[in-house]
Tab-separated table of C-alpha atoms in Angstrom:
chain	number	residue	atom	x	y	z
A	1072	MET	CA	16.071	8.228	-8.889
A	1073	GLU	CA	15.556	9.205	-5.142
A	1074	LEU	CA	15.118	5.911	-2.990
A	1075	ALA	CA	11.950	6.681	-2.112
A	1076	TYR	CA	10.044	6.401	-4.949
A	1077	TYR	CA	11.115	2.489	-5.252
A	1078	SER	CA	8.549	2.081	-2.169
A	1079	ASP	CA	6.158	2.553	-4.440
A	1080	TYR	CA	7.206	-0.504	-6.107
A	1081	ALA	CA	5.743	-2.228	-2.652
A	1082	VAL	CA	2.700	-0.632	-2.593
A	1083	ARG	CA	1.627	-1.300	-6.287
A	1084	LEU	CA	2.652	-5.358	-6.056
A	1085	VAL	CA	0.280	-5.717	-3.148
A	1086	ASN	CA	-2.315	-3.574	-4.418
A	1087	THR	CA	-2.781	-5.730	-7.174
A	1088	GLU	CA	-5.142	-7.968	-5.002
A	1089	GLU	CA	-8.085	-7.262	-2.853
A	1090	PRO	CA	-8.985	-10.028	-0.741
A	1091	ALA	CA	-11.892	-9.501	0.712
A	1092	ARG	CA	-13.700	-8.665	-2.718
A	1093	ASN	CA	-11.781	-12.138	-4.262
A	1094	LYS	CA	-10.407	-10.135	-6.899
A	1095	ASP	CA	-6.364	-10.679	-7.899
A	1096	ALA	CA	-5.303	-8.665	-10.913
A	1097	LEU	CA	-2.321	-10.682	-11.182
A	1098	THR	CA	-2.977	-12.797	-13.583
A	1099	SER	CA	-0.870	-13.387	-16.457
A	1100	VAL	CA	2.450	-12.074	-17.542
A	1101	GLU	CA	1.168	-8.911	-19.329
A	1102	ALA	CA	0.000	-8.013	-15.297
A	1103	VAL	CA	3.130	-8.158	-14.171
A	1104	ARG	CA	5.236	-6.503	-16.660
A	1105	GLU	CA	2.695	-3.235	-16.008
A	1106	LEU	CA	4.035	-3.293	-12.368
A	1107	PHE	CA	7.567	-2.243	-13.610
A	1108	GLY	CA	6.355	1.252	-15.253
A	1109	ALA	CA	8.639	2.831	-17.364
A	1110	ASN	CA	11.635	0.374	-16.572
A	1111	GLN	CA	10.414	-1.590	-19.651
A	1112	GLN	CA	13.908	-3.485	-19.394
A	1113	ALA	CA	13.115	-5.129	-16.534
A	1114	ALA	CA	9.633	-5.763	-17.720
A	1115	ARG	CA	10.754	-7.334	-20.764
A	1116	ARG	CA	12.608	-10.414	-18.483
A	1117	THR	CA	9.241	-11.636	-17.071
A	1118	ALA	CA	8.436	-14.821	-18.022
A	1119	ASP	CA	4.863	-17.165	-17.015
A	1120	ALA	CA	6.659	-18.430	-14.088
A	1121	ASP	CA	7.132	-14.646	-12.337
A	1122	VAL	CA	3.165	-14.611	-11.949
A	1123	THR	CA	3.477	-17.156	-9.468
A	1124	ARG	CA	6.520	-16.037	-7.656
A	1125	PHE	CA	4.855	-12.469	-7.657
A	1126	ARG	CA	2.107	-13.463	-5.576
A	1127	SER	CA	4.770	-15.306	-3.175
A	1128	VAL	CA	6.174	-11.324	-2.739
A	1129	ARG	CA	3.133	-9.480	-3.087
A	1130	ALA	CA	1.981	-12.100	0.524
A	1131	ARG	CA	4.795	-11.757	2.022
A	1132	LEU	CA	4.773	-7.725	1.280
A	1133	ARG	CA	1.351	-7.620	2.656
A	1134	ALA	CA	2.538	-9.101	5.854
A	1135	VAL	CA	4.542	-6.289	6.190
A	1136	PHE	CA	1.392	-3.888	6.322
A	1137	GLU	CA	-0.428	-6.088	8.039
A	1138	ALA	CA	1.880	-6.234	10.747
A	1139	ALA	CA	2.826	-2.241	10.672
A	1140	ASP	CA	-0.911	-1.839	10.278
A	1141	GLY	CA	-1.746	-4.082	13.589
A	1142	ASP	CA	1.122	-1.679	15.507
A	1143	ASP	CA	4.237	-4.805	15.503
A	1144	GLU	CA	7.149	-3.054	14.156
A	1145	THR	CA	8.924	-6.119	15.239
A	1146	LEU	CA	7.797	-8.328	13.275
A	1147	ALA	CA	7.206	-5.709	10.290
A	1148	VAL	CA	10.702	-5.347	10.500
A	1149	ASP	CA	11.478	-8.606	10.593
A	1150	LEU	CA	9.720	-10.091	7.914
A	1151	LEU	CA	11.452	-7.109	5.903
A	1152	ASN	CA	14.384	-7.758	6.879
A	1153	SER	CA	14.189	-11.471	5.399
A	1154	LEU	CA	12.913	-10.129	2.594
A	1155	LEU	CA	16.139	-8.350	2.540
A	1156	LEU	CA	18.201	-10.913	2.909
A	1157	GLU	CA	16.488	-12.976	0.033
A	1158	PHE	CA	16.093	-10.204	-2.333
A	1159	PRO	CA	19.453	-8.352	-2.037
A	1160	VAL	CA	19.806	-4.977	-3.730
A	1161	SER	CA	23.239	-3.628	-6.077
A	1162	PRO	CA	23.507	-0.153	-5.395
A	1163	GLN	CA	25.093	2.216	-8.320
A	1164	ILE	CA	25.389	5.660	-8.752
A	1165	SER	CA	24.097	7.114	-11.712
A	1166	GLY	CA	23.403	9.820	-14.120
A	1167	HIS	CA	22.543	9.179	-16.858
A	1168	ASP	CA	21.591	11.901	-19.400
A	1169	VAL	CA	19.989	14.763	-17.382
A	1170	ARG	CA	22.592	17.265	-16.581
A	1171	ASP	CA	22.634	20.362	-13.772
A	1172	ARG	CA	22.806	23.671	-15.148
A	1173	ASP	CA	26.664	23.742	-15.135
A	1174	GLY	CA	26.522	20.604	-18.003
A	1175	ARG	CA	27.917	18.344	-15.462
A	1176	PRO	CA	26.416	14.526	-14.778
A	1177	ASP	CA	23.095	14.908	-11.727
A	1178	TRP	CA	25.098	12.608	-9.200
A	1179	HIS	CA	22.377	10.279	-7.478
A	1180	MET	CA	21.691	6.899	-6.001
A	1181	HIS	CA	19.746	4.234	-8.222
A	1182	LEU	CA	19.326	0.253	-7.568
A	1183	ALA	CA	20.338	-1.672	-9.837
A	1184	ASP	CA	18.105	-4.338	-12.107
A	1185	HIS	CA	18.491	-7.589	-10.141
A	1186	PRO	CA	19.877	-10.030	-13.351
A	1187	SER	CA	18.685	-13.592	-12.384
A	1188	ASN	CA	14.834	-13.033	-13.072
A	1189	ALA	CA	11.757	-10.561	-12.520
A	1190	THR	CA	10.801	-11.032	-9.757
A	1191	ALA	CA	13.829	-11.140	-7.783
A	1192	GLY	CA	14.947	-7.555	-9.510
A	1193	TYR	CA	11.296	-6.201	-8.405
A	1194	ALA	CA	11.414	-7.756	-5.408
A	1195	ALA	CA	14.631	-6.153	-4.446
A	1196	ILE	CA	13.970	-2.815	-5.309
A	1197	ALA	CA	10.348	-3.372	-3.482
A	1198	ALA	CA	12.197	-4.390	-0.290
A	1199	MET	CA	14.794	-1.489	-0.372
A	1200	GLY	CA	12.106	0.599	-0.918
A	1201	LEU	CA	9.697	-0.009	1.719
A	1202	ALA	CA	12.539	-0.590	4.125
A	1203	PHE	CA	14.163	3.311	3.090
A	1204	HIS	CA	10.491	4.865	3.620
A	1205	LEU	CA	10.045	2.910	7.357
A	1206	THR	CA	13.788	3.823	8.330
A	1207	GLU	CA	13.038	7.416	6.996
A	1208	HIS	CA	9.378	8.479	8.581
A	1209	GLY	CA	8.786	5.247	10.591
A	1210	VAL	CA	6.680	2.296	10.565
A	1211	ASP	CA	3.400	4.101	11.415
A	1212	ARG	CA	3.869	5.376	7.825
A	1213	LEU	CA	2.559	1.968	6.122
A	1214	GLY	CA	-0.729	1.348	6.437
A	1215	LEU	CA	-4.182	-0.279	5.398
A	1216	CYS	CA	-6.664	1.158	3.967
A	1217	GLU	CA	-9.916	1.659	6.864
A	1218	ALA	CA	-12.879	1.594	4.627
A	1219	ALA	CA	-13.527	-1.937	4.444
A	1220	PRO	CA	-13.273	-4.331	2.526
A	1221	CYS	CA	-10.955	-1.891	0.560
A	1222	ARG	CA	-7.447	-2.811	2.965
A	1223	ASN	CA	-5.519	-1.357	0.577
A	1224	ALA	CA	-2.046	-0.773	0.945
A	1225	TYR	CA	-0.492	2.455	1.517
A	1226	LEU	CA	2.785	4.978	2.218
A	1227	ASP	CA	1.373	7.668	4.808
A	1228	THR	CA	2.713	11.064	3.613
A	1229	SER	CA	0.524	13.235	5.854
A	1230	THR	CA	2.238	15.806	8.529
A	1231	ASN	CA	0.402	14.826	10.857
A	1232	ARG	CA	0.358	11.120	10.547
A	1233	SER	CA	-3.466	11.442	10.356
A	1234	ARG	CA	-3.930	9.467	6.915
A	1235	ARG	CA	-6.374	6.504	7.399
A	1236	TYR	CA	-7.061	5.598	3.530
A	1237	CYS	CA	-5.194	4.308	0.739
A	1238	SER	CA	-7.606	7.215	-1.952
A	1239	ASP	CA	-10.035	10.113	-1.306
A	1240	ARG	CA	-12.344	7.722	-3.312
A	1241	CYS	CA	-12.274	5.512	0.157
A	1242	ALA	CA	-12.090	8.602	2.638
A	1243	THR	CA	-15.240	9.592	0.921
A	1244	ARG	CA	-16.818	6.532	0.599
A	1245	ALA	CA	-16.145	6.152	4.630
A	1246	ASN	CA	-17.176	9.664	5.338
A	1247	VAL	CA	-20.558	8.910	3.846
A	1248	ALA	CA	-20.793	5.466	5.461
A	1249	ALA	CA	-20.137	7.278	8.739
A	1250	TYR	CA	-22.835	9.959	8.322
A	1251	ARG	CA	-25.483	7.400	7.613
A	1252	ALA	CA	-24.835	5.690	10.550
A	1253	ARG	CA	-24.819	8.315	12.735
A	1254	LYS	CA	-28.661	9.433	10.916
A	1255	ARG	CA	-29.916	5.788	11.257
A	1256	GLU	CA	-29.102	6.113	15.545
A	1257	GLU	CA	-30.372	9.735	15.467
A	1258	ALA	CA	-33.309	8.308	13.954
A	1259	GLU	CA	-33.498	5.284	16.302
A	1260	ARG	CA	-32.735	7.497	19.694
A	1261	THR	CA	-35.717	9.800	18.527
A	1262	GLY	CA	-37.570	6.816	17.897
A	1263	ARG	CA	-37.038	5.949	21.151
A	1264	SER	CA	-37.702	8.618	23.158
A	1265	ALA	CA	-40.888	9.358	21.403
A	1266	GLU	CA	-41.717	6.035	22.243
A	1267	THR	CA	-40.781	6.553	26.297
A	1268	ALA	CA	-43.325	9.974	26.055
A	1269	GLN	CA	-46.189	8.963	25.404
A	1270	PRO	CA	-48.276	8.128	27.974
A	1271	SER	CA	-49.736	4.944	29.270
A	1272	THR	CA	-53.182	3.935	29.228
A	1273	ALA	CA	-54.008	1.155	31.616
A	1274	VAL	CA	-56.887	-1.020	30.703
A	1275	THR	CA	-58.963	-1.795	33.915
A	1276	ASP	CA	-61.580	-4.566	34.217
A	1277	ARG	CA	-65.090	-3.335	35.595
């Protein structure tokens, strides 16, 4: 499994909350387990206490994205480094049961699950994945959706660093809103021009 894959762990966790809409999907053990995806072994370690712990890690990961989105590279790196120190990873060479054409294991780097609790394991993987993405592609590749009030986190993988929205849906919504705003401005300008063009009628007392 490539290390770049793990950066999605951070995005998935951050996007369980929509602060502007006062929505939070991270309200149960089941919701936490869903974040692990196919990693059922790690998900089974989830306990009630992990709900609160996951929320705490989520706030710290969102702070990384907010710093990056605000062009504060140093702060983003410092915040991420604090997570890496608190939740260290355990890298391992793994081949699983995957074989190449010659029948040999397809060796690759894998981040082992942390044995203490579900939060520590997930946080370690998410922080390391995000750190890999940041150092490989740049801090400006960490973004927050510009389609207010969304503000979901995303990782910009575009070739020209042009991504501004978390999804096609938000991009479409923002484009429609911008189009309507332009039409309103045009209508207002046209209305003002028409009023200016009308001849004024002077009223005189006789």
